[in-house]
Amino acid sequence: MTVSFEYPVVFTNGVFSPERTQFIAVLSRREPSRRHRAFFVVDEDLVKARPELIDSIRLYVRAHALRLELAADPLVLPGGEAIKNDPDAIARIHAHLHEARLDRQSFLVAIGGGALLDAAGFAAATAHRGMRLIRLPTTVLAQDDAGLSVKNGVNRFGKKNFIGAFAPPFAVVNDLDFLRTLSRRDTIAGMAEAIKAALIRDADFFSWLDGAVPALSAGRPEALRHMIVRSARIHLRHIAQGGDPFELGSARPLDFGHWAAHKLEPLSGYRLRHGEAVAIGMALDTLYSVRAGYLDPEPAERILTLLTRSGFQLWDETLALCGCDGRPAILDGLAEFREHLGGELTITLLKDVGEGFEAHAMDESLIGDAVERLQKIHAARHDMGAVELHEAADVRS
Ligand SMILES: NC(=O)c1ccc[n+]([C@@H]2O[C@H](COP(=O)([O-])OP(=O)(O)OC[C@H]3O[C@@H](n4cnc5c(N)ncnc54)[C@H](O)[C@@H]3O)[C@@H](O)[C@H]2O)c1
Ligand SMILES: [Zn+2]
């Protein structure tokens, strides 16, 4: 038996300008003559940054009243990791879906960062056993990775995405105008997933990123657009053609740097953004790849230098935390990563820029060496101030 899924990923600007038709076109593509009911869940910080957004949605729906109606007033919820850590958030969304009497063919339209999309997506996946979900990602990370995916979920027991569901969205609409109000911190954080995709799959993309760092970290729209489209393509190709969209096997080849990142986020009390933790995790696994003899020091230096030039801090005090058994707390991330995926431990490491491969064991003492090296690089950078980055990033000593 074969079961196939399809969902469009549309790039646009000014999605809720009344004359724009991309949103209404994807929403009504299966039943063009029906008047669809939709319930919007919107990220609070986005609404604070764009106070006119809710009115634009109302006006848009009114302009397309033949095909679309609001089932209830848009629900504005605090976004960021807080929504994934709030045990009541899903119940609250479900209560609204119930009160507005949405049926399985109605739409939940989620607008926000990756965290809000993950939480609202899980609520949609579990109401009526799966309602239609349209995602409008509004951060760089959500547009170049999270918003495109078939995964939804929230955090529990100090573990990322412990509760969740695989459920492909009905559609994804990437409106680059949303990025105009994004903080510099979140613009940079979103670069981590694009750098990750380049590192494991596409050396040319890595070279492009290397040249575009100043424009990207300054939030220049044309550079961000290029990066997001290329990263989105790599992620979508993996989902559509990678052979395991619902991760039934133990491998997660796109999750370079993630075993450590998923542990660093809760260890930091979610002070670290996902993208920031991924940057540290990639630096760690890059140094590990060198220590284990898989990767030459020269490409490793280029990787660490690119991450640092992009604005990432590659050292965080959580790397030095120890658990009650005296072992570095970060090491628990390996077992938790394996548990989340099931089966044999499978970690993506690097052979070269653009060339990831799967390893099934990591040596704890070499991980310790890599952590120590990151701390030394950090201390050297701190002491030397403006010294050339590549000297500070020397991975050999
Ligand atoms: N489902 C997946 O496959 C997948 C993949 C990667 C990451 N993720 C998840 O995505 C989350 C990270 O997402 P993120 O990086 O988008 O961060 P985020 O969702 O935490 O958002 C960061 C901050 O930006 C605010 N914000 C959102 N859009 C804004 C805008 N346009 N202007 C101003 N502020 C805005 C949010 O309210 C929040 O305060 C993590 O929970 C991570 O686990 C999921
Ligand atoms: Zn990620």
mmCIF file of N, CA, C and O and ligand atoms in Angstrom, residues 43-46 49-50 78-81 84 112-118 135 138-142 145-147 149-153 155 160-161 178-183 186 189-190 193 258 262 265 273-275, ligand 1:
data_model
loop_
_atom_site.group_PDB
_atom_site.id
_atom_site.type_symbol
_atom_site.label_atom_id
_atom_site.label_comp_id
_atom_site.label_asym_id
_atom_site.label_seq_id
_atom_site.Cartn_x
_atom_site.Cartn_y
_atom_site.Cartn_z
ATOM 1 N N ASP A 43 0.934 34.686 16.758
ATOM 2 C CA ASP A 43 2.027 34.911 17.714
ATOM 3 C C ASP A 43 1.933 36.330 18.296
ATOM 4 O O ASP A 43 1.922 37.316 17.558
ATOM 5 N N GLU A 44 1.927 36.416 19.640
ATOM 6 C CA GLU A 44 1.710 37.709 20.299
ATOM 7 C C GLU A 44 2.804 38.736 19.994
ATOM 8 O O GLU A 44 2.505 39.918 19.758
ATOM 9 N N ASP A 45 4.078 38.304 19.988
ATOM 10 C CA ASP A 45 5.141 39.281 19.717
ATOM 11 C C ASP A 45 5.051 39.829 18.294
ATOM 12 O O ASP A 45 5.414 40.967 18.032
ATOM 13 N N LEU A 46 4.549 39.000 17.385
ATOM 14 C CA LEU A 46 4.339 39.461 16.013
ATOM 15 C C LEU A 46 3.252 40.542 15.997
ATOM 16 O O LEU A 46 3.398 41.569 15.329
ATOM 17 N N ALA A 49 4.551 43.711 17.242
ATOM 18 C CA ALA A 49 5.411 44.373 16.256
ATOM 19 C C ALA A 49 4.611 44.897 15.064
ATOM 20 O O ALA A 49 5.023 45.846 14.410
ATOM 21 N N ARG A 50 3.459 44.264 14.789
ATOM 22 C CA ARG A 50 2.618 44.682 13.644
ATOM 23 C C ARG A 50 1.177 44.798 14.109
ATOM 24 O O ARG A 50 0.335 43.952 13.790
ATOM 25 N N PRO A 78 0.988 34.020 23.432
ATOM 26 C CA PRO A 78 2.430 34.267 23.554
ATOM 27 C C PRO A 78 3.206 33.189 22.813
ATOM 28 O O PRO A 78 2.938 31.993 22.995
ATOM 29 N N GLY A 79 4.117 33.602 21.933
ATOM 30 C CA GLY A 79 4.897 32.621 21.175
ATOM 31 C C GLY A 79 6.211 32.339 21.870
ATOM 32 O O GLY A 79 6.317 32.458 23.097
ATOM 33 N N GLY A 80 7.224 31.970 21.102
ATOM 34 C CA GLY A 80 8.499 31.584 21.694
ATOM 35 C C GLY A 80 8.353 30.240 22.396
ATOM 36 O O GLY A 80 7.269 29.646 22.439
ATOM 37 N N GLU A 81 9.450 29.782 22.985
ATOM 38 C CA GLU A 81 9.452 28.445 23.598
ATOM 39 C C GLU A 81 8.427 28.352 24.729
ATOM 40 O O GLU A 81 7.991 27.250 25.086
ATOM 41 N N LYS A 84 5.493 26.204 23.975
ATOM 42 C CA LYS A 84 5.763 24.756 23.945
ATOM 43 C C LYS A 84 5.991 24.191 25.348
ATOM 44 O O LYS A 84 5.946 22.988 25.560
ATOM 45 N N GLY A 112 3.233 32.638 12.939
ATOM 46 C CA GLY A 112 4.203 32.960 13.982
ATOM 47 C C GLY A 112 5.529 32.267 13.801
ATOM 48 O O GLY A 112 5.833 31.701 12.747
ATOM 49 N N GLY A 113 6.319 32.293 14.881
ATOM 50 C CA GLY A 113 7.615 31.635 14.887
ATOM 51 C C GLY A 113 7.462 30.123 14.974
ATOM 52 O O GLY A 113 6.341 29.601 15.143
ATOM 53 N N GLY A 114 8.592 29.426 14.875
ATOM 54 C CA GLY A 114 8.582 27.966 14.869
ATOM 55 C C GLY A 114 7.905 27.378 16.092
ATOM 56 O O GLY A 114 7.231 26.335 15.993
ATOM 57 N N ALA A 115 8.049 28.027 17.237
ATOM 58 C CA ALA A 115 7.476 27.470 18.465
ATOM 59 C C ALA A 115 5.947 27.519 18.411
ATOM 60 O O ALA A 115 5.267 26.520 18.691
ATOM 61 N N LEU A 116 5.401 28.675 18.039
ATOM 62 C CA LEU A 116 3.940 28.762 17.927
ATOM 63 C C LEU A 116 3.412 27.800 16.863
ATOM 64 O O LEU A 116 2.391 27.143 17.051
ATOM 65 N N LEU A 117 4.129 27.680 15.754
ATOM 66 C CA LEU A 117 3.677 26.765 14.689
ATOM 67 C C LEU A 117 3.687 25.323 15.172
ATOM 68 O O LEU A 117 2.779 24.548 14.871
ATOM 69 N N ASP A 118 4.715 24.949 15.929
ATOM 70 C CA ASP A 118 4.792 23.575 16.449
ATOM 71 C C ASP A 118 3.607 23.283 17.373
ATOM 72 O O ASP A 118 3.007 22.206 17.316
ATOM 73 N N ARG A 135 0.271 26.912 7.613
ATOM 74 C CA ARG A 135 1.302 27.613 8.386
ATOM 75 C C ARG A 135 1.754 28.864 7.647
ATOM 76 O O ARG A 135 2.070 28.794 6.451
ATOM 77 N N THR A 138 6.839 33.178 10.453
ATOM 78 C CA THR A 138 7.185 34.606 10.482
ATOM 79 C C THR A 138 8.587 34.879 11.000
ATOM 80 O O THR A 138 8.931 36.030 11.263
ATOM 81 N N THR A 139 9.389 33.837 11.200
ATOM 82 C CA THR A 139 10.800 34.037 11.547
ATOM 83 C C THR A 139 11.649 33.416 10.437
ATOM 84 O O THR A 139 11.154 32.602 9.646
ATOM 85 N N VAL A 140 12.932 33.772 10.444
ATOM 86 C CA VAL A 140 13.834 33.178 9.440
ATOM 87 C C VAL A 140 13.870 31.667 9.638
ATOM 88 O O VAL A 140 13.747 30.892 8.678
ATOM 89 N N LEU A 141 14.004 31.229 10.901
ATOM 90 C CA LEU A 141 14.107 29.792 11.151
ATOM 91 C C LEU A 141 12.837 29.059 10.747
ATOM 92 O O LEU A 141 12.874 27.964 10.186
ATOM 93 N N ALA A 142 11.700 29.680 10.999
ATOM 94 C CA ALA A 142 10.438 29.020 10.647
ATOM 95 C C ALA A 142 10.269 28.975 9.129
ATOM 96 O O ALA A 142 9.707 28.020 8.589
ATOM 97 N N ASP A 145 13.076 26.349 7.696
ATOM 98 C CA ASP A 145 13.101 24.977 8.213
ATOM 99 C C ASP A 145 11.761 24.602 8.872
ATOM 100 O O ASP A 145 10.923 23.922 8.264
ATOM 101 N N ALA A 146 11.529 25.104 10.105
ATOM 102 C CA ALA A 146 10.435 24.571 10.941
ATOM 103 C C ALA A 146 9.069 24.584 10.264
ATOM 104 O O ALA A 146 8.318 23.607 10.326
ATOM 105 N N GLY A 147 8.738 25.703 9.598
ATOM 106 C CA GLY A 147 7.396 25.852 9.049
ATOM 107 C C GLY A 147 7.089 24.920 7.891
ATOM 108 O O GLY A 147 5.929 24.694 7.546
ATOM 109 N N SER A 149 7.895 21.737 7.714
ATOM 110 C CA SER A 149 8.059 20.327 8.052
ATOM 111 C C SER A 149 6.732 19.605 8.284
ATOM 112 O O SER A 149 5.658 20.206 8.270
ATOM 113 N N VAL A 150 6.839 18.292 8.495
ATOM 114 C CA VAL A 150 5.653 17.479 8.780
ATOM 115 C C VAL A 150 5.566 17.188 10.281
ATOM 116 O O VAL A 150 4.811 16.333 10.699
ATOM 117 N N LYS A 151 6.332 17.942 11.080
ATOM 118 C CA LYS A 151 6.393 17.658 12.516
ATOM 119 C C LYS A 151 5.742 18.770 13.324
ATOM 120 O O LYS A 151 5.871 19.943 12.994
ATOM 121 N N ASN A 152 5.066 18.360 14.390
ATOM 122 C CA ASN A 152 4.421 19.301 15.296
ATOM 123 C C ASN A 152 4.706 18.809 16.701
ATOM 124 O O ASN A 152 4.871 17.606 16.911
ATOM 125 N N GLY A 153 4.710 19.696 17.685
ATOM 126 C CA GLY A 153 4.933 19.162 19.023
ATOM 127 C C GLY A 153 5.208 20.216 20.075
ATOM 128 O O GLY A 153 5.420 21.394 19.769
ATOM 129 N N ASN A 155 7.032 20.623 24.344
ATOM 130 C CA ASN A 155 8.043 20.060 25.244
ATOM 131 C C ASN A 155 7.397 19.545 26.533
ATOM 132 O O ASN A 155 6.458 20.149 27.039
ATOM 133 N N LYS A 160 12.679 18.289 24.691
ATOM 134 C CA LYS A 160 12.123 18.954 23.515
ATOM 135 C C LYS A 160 11.207 18.006 22.745
ATOM 136 O O LYS A 160 11.544 16.837 22.532
ATOM 137 N N ASN A 161 10.058 18.530 22.349
ATOM 138 C CA ASN A 161 9.153 17.818 21.426
ATOM 139 C C ASN A 161 8.769 16.416 21.914
ATOM 140 O O ASN A 161 8.566 15.511 21.111
ATOM 141 N N PHE A 178 7.043 39.476 6.626
ATOM 142 C CA PHE A 178 6.957 39.282 8.080
ATOM 143 C C PHE A 178 8.316 39.476 8.751
ATOM 144 O O PHE A 178 8.401 39.840 9.917
ATOM 145 N N LEU A 179 9.384 39.209 7.992
ATOM 146 C CA LEU A 179 10.718 39.232 8.611
ATOM 147 C C LEU A 179 11.187 40.646 8.933
ATOM 148 O O LEU A 179 12.162 40.831 9.646
ATOM 149 N N ARG A 180 10.452 41.639 8.413
ATOM 150 C CA ARG A 180 10.898 43.026 8.601
ATOM 151 C C ARG A 180 10.918 43.440 10.064
ATOM 152 O O ARG A 180 11.683 44.309 10.453
ATOM 153 N N THR A 181 10.061 42.825 10.892
ATOM 154 C CA THR A 181 10.005 43.250 12.303
ATOM 155 C C THR A 181 10.804 42.320 13.213
ATOM 156 O O THR A 181 10.787 42.484 14.429
ATOM 157 N N LEU A 182 11.469 41.340 12.608
ATOM 158 C CA LEU A 182 12.181 40.355 13.421
ATOM 159 C C LEU A 182 13.442 40.976 14.036
ATOM 160 O O LEU A 182 14.123 41.762 13.399
ATOM 161 N N SER A 183 13.738 40.589 15.290
ATOM 162 C CA SER A 183 14.940 41.119 15.956
ATOM 163 C C SER A 183 16.196 40.597 15.253
ATOM 164 O O SER A 183 16.162 39.561 14.581
ATOM 165 N N ASP A 186 16.928 37.038 16.395
ATOM 166 C CA ASP A 186 16.198 35.939 15.737
ATOM 167 C C ASP A 186 16.540 35.805 14.261
ATOM 168 O O ASP A 186 16.423 34.717 13.700
ATOM 169 N N ALA A 189 19.655 33.757 14.550
ATOM 170 C CA ALA A 189 19.343 32.390 15.002
ATOM 171 C C ALA A 189 18.825 31.545 13.838
ATOM 172 O O ALA A 189 19.151 30.357 13.716
ATOM 173 N N GLY A 190 18.046 32.170 12.963
ATOM 174 C CA GLY A 190 17.464 31.429 11.839
ATOM 175 C C GLY A 190 18.486 30.986 10.806
ATOM 176 O O GLY A 190 18.238 30.068 10.016
ATOM 177 N N GLU A 193 19.927 27.001 10.814
ATOM 178 C CA GLU A 193 19.377 25.823 10.107
ATOM 179 C C GLU A 193 19.784 25.828 8.628
ATOM 180 O O GLU A 193 19.923 24.768 8.020
ATOM 181 N N HIS A 258 22.109 18.547 16.412
ATOM 182 C CA HIS A 258 20.872 18.618 17.196
ATOM 183 C C HIS A 258 20.851 17.784 18.466
ATOM 184 O O HIS A 258 20.071 18.070 19.352
ATOM 185 N N HIS A 262 19.337 19.976 21.416
ATOM 186 C CA HIS A 262 18.087 19.659 22.106
ATOM 187 C C HIS A 262 18.306 19.491 23.607
ATOM 188 O O HIS A 262 17.350 19.585 24.383
ATOM 189 N N GLU A 265 19.111 23.420 25.110
ATOM 190 C CA GLU A 265 17.959 24.319 25.273
ATOM 191 C C GLU A 265 17.323 24.161 26.656
ATOM 192 O O GLU A 265 17.225 25.140 27.401
ATOM 193 N N ARG A 273 17.972 30.262 22.270
ATOM 194 C CA ARG A 273 17.050 29.983 21.171
ATOM 195 C C ARG A 273 17.469 28.665 20.498
ATOM 196 O O ARG A 273 18.663 28.309 20.529
ATOM 197 N N HIS A 274 16.519 28.025 19.817
ATOM 198 C CA HIS A 274 16.841 26.777 19.131
ATOM 199 C C HIS A 274 18.023 26.978 18.169
ATOM 200 O O HIS A 274 18.994 26.206 18.186
ATOM 201 N N GLY A 275 17.967 28.023 17.371
ATOM 202 C CA GLY A 275 19.035 28.270 16.389
ATOM 203 C C GLY A 275 20.379 28.504 17.067
ATOM 204 O O GLY A 275 21.424 28.062 16.566
HETATM 205 N N1 LIG B 1 8.737 21.279 13.360
HETATM 206 C C1 LIG B 1 9.998 21.257 12.984
HETATM 207 O O1 LIG B 1 10.389 20.465 12.119
HETATM 208 C C2 LIG B 1 10.978 22.209 13.584
HETATM 209 C C3 LIG B 1 12.220 22.420 12.943
HETATM 210 C C4 LIG B 1 13.110 23.330 13.490
HETATM 211 C C5 LIG B 1 12.780 24.017 14.666
HETATM 212 N N2 LIG B 1 11.566 23.772 15.263
HETATM 213 C C6 LIG B 1 11.195 24.499 16.491
HETATM 214 O O2 LIG B 1 11.040 25.880 16.200
HETATM 215 C C7 LIG B 1 11.238 26.620 17.403
HETATM 216 C C8 LIG B 1 12.123 27.820 17.144
HETATM 217 O O3 LIG B 1 11.464 28.668 16.234
HETATM 218 P P1 LIG B 1 11.942 30.171 15.965
HETATM 219 O O4 LIG B 1 13.389 30.215 15.783
HETATM 220 O O5 LIG B 1 11.046 30.670 14.907
HETATM 221 O O6 LIG B 1 11.724 30.915 17.345
HETATM 222 P P2 LIG B 1 10.421 31.278 18.170
HETATM 223 O O7 LIG B 1 9.200 30.668 17.625
HETATM 224 O O8 LIG B 1 10.785 30.973 19.588
HETATM 225 O O9 LIG B 1 10.319 32.868 17.953
HETATM 226 C C9 LIG B 1 11.292 33.738 18.479
HETATM 227 C C10 LIG B 1 10.640 35.044 18.937
HETATM 228 O O10 LIG B 1 10.236 35.808 17.797
HETATM 229 C C11 LIG B 1 8.902 36.274 17.962
HETATM 230 N N3 LIG B 1 8.414 36.530 16.607
HETATM 231 C C12 LIG B 1 7.968 35.640 15.689
HETATM 232 N N4 LIG B 1 7.792 36.245 14.503
HETATM 233 C C13 LIG B 1 8.124 37.557 14.667
HETATM 234 C C14 LIG B 1 8.176 38.673 13.779
HETATM 235 N N5 LIG B 1 7.921 38.559 12.479
HETATM 236 N N6 LIG B 1 8.539 39.878 14.301
HETATM 237 C C15 LIG B 1 8.874 39.991 15.609
HETATM 238 N N7 LIG B 1 8.882 38.961 16.487
HETATM 239 C C16 LIG B 1 8.506 37.748 16.011
HETATM 240 C C17 LIG B 1 8.249 35.179 18.758
HETATM 241 O O11 LIG B 1 7.098 35.608 19.433
HETATM 242 C C18 LIG B 1 9.368 34.828 19.748
HETATM 243 O O12 LIG B 1 9.361 35.739 20.814
HETATM 244 C C19 LIG B 1 11.840 25.645 18.420
HETATM 245 O O13 LIG B 1 10.863 25.263 19.354
HETATM 246 C C20 LIG B 1 12.256 24.480 17.573
HETATM 247 O O14 LIG B 1 12.257 23.266 18.293
HETATM 248 C C21 LIG B 1 10.678 22.894 14.744
#
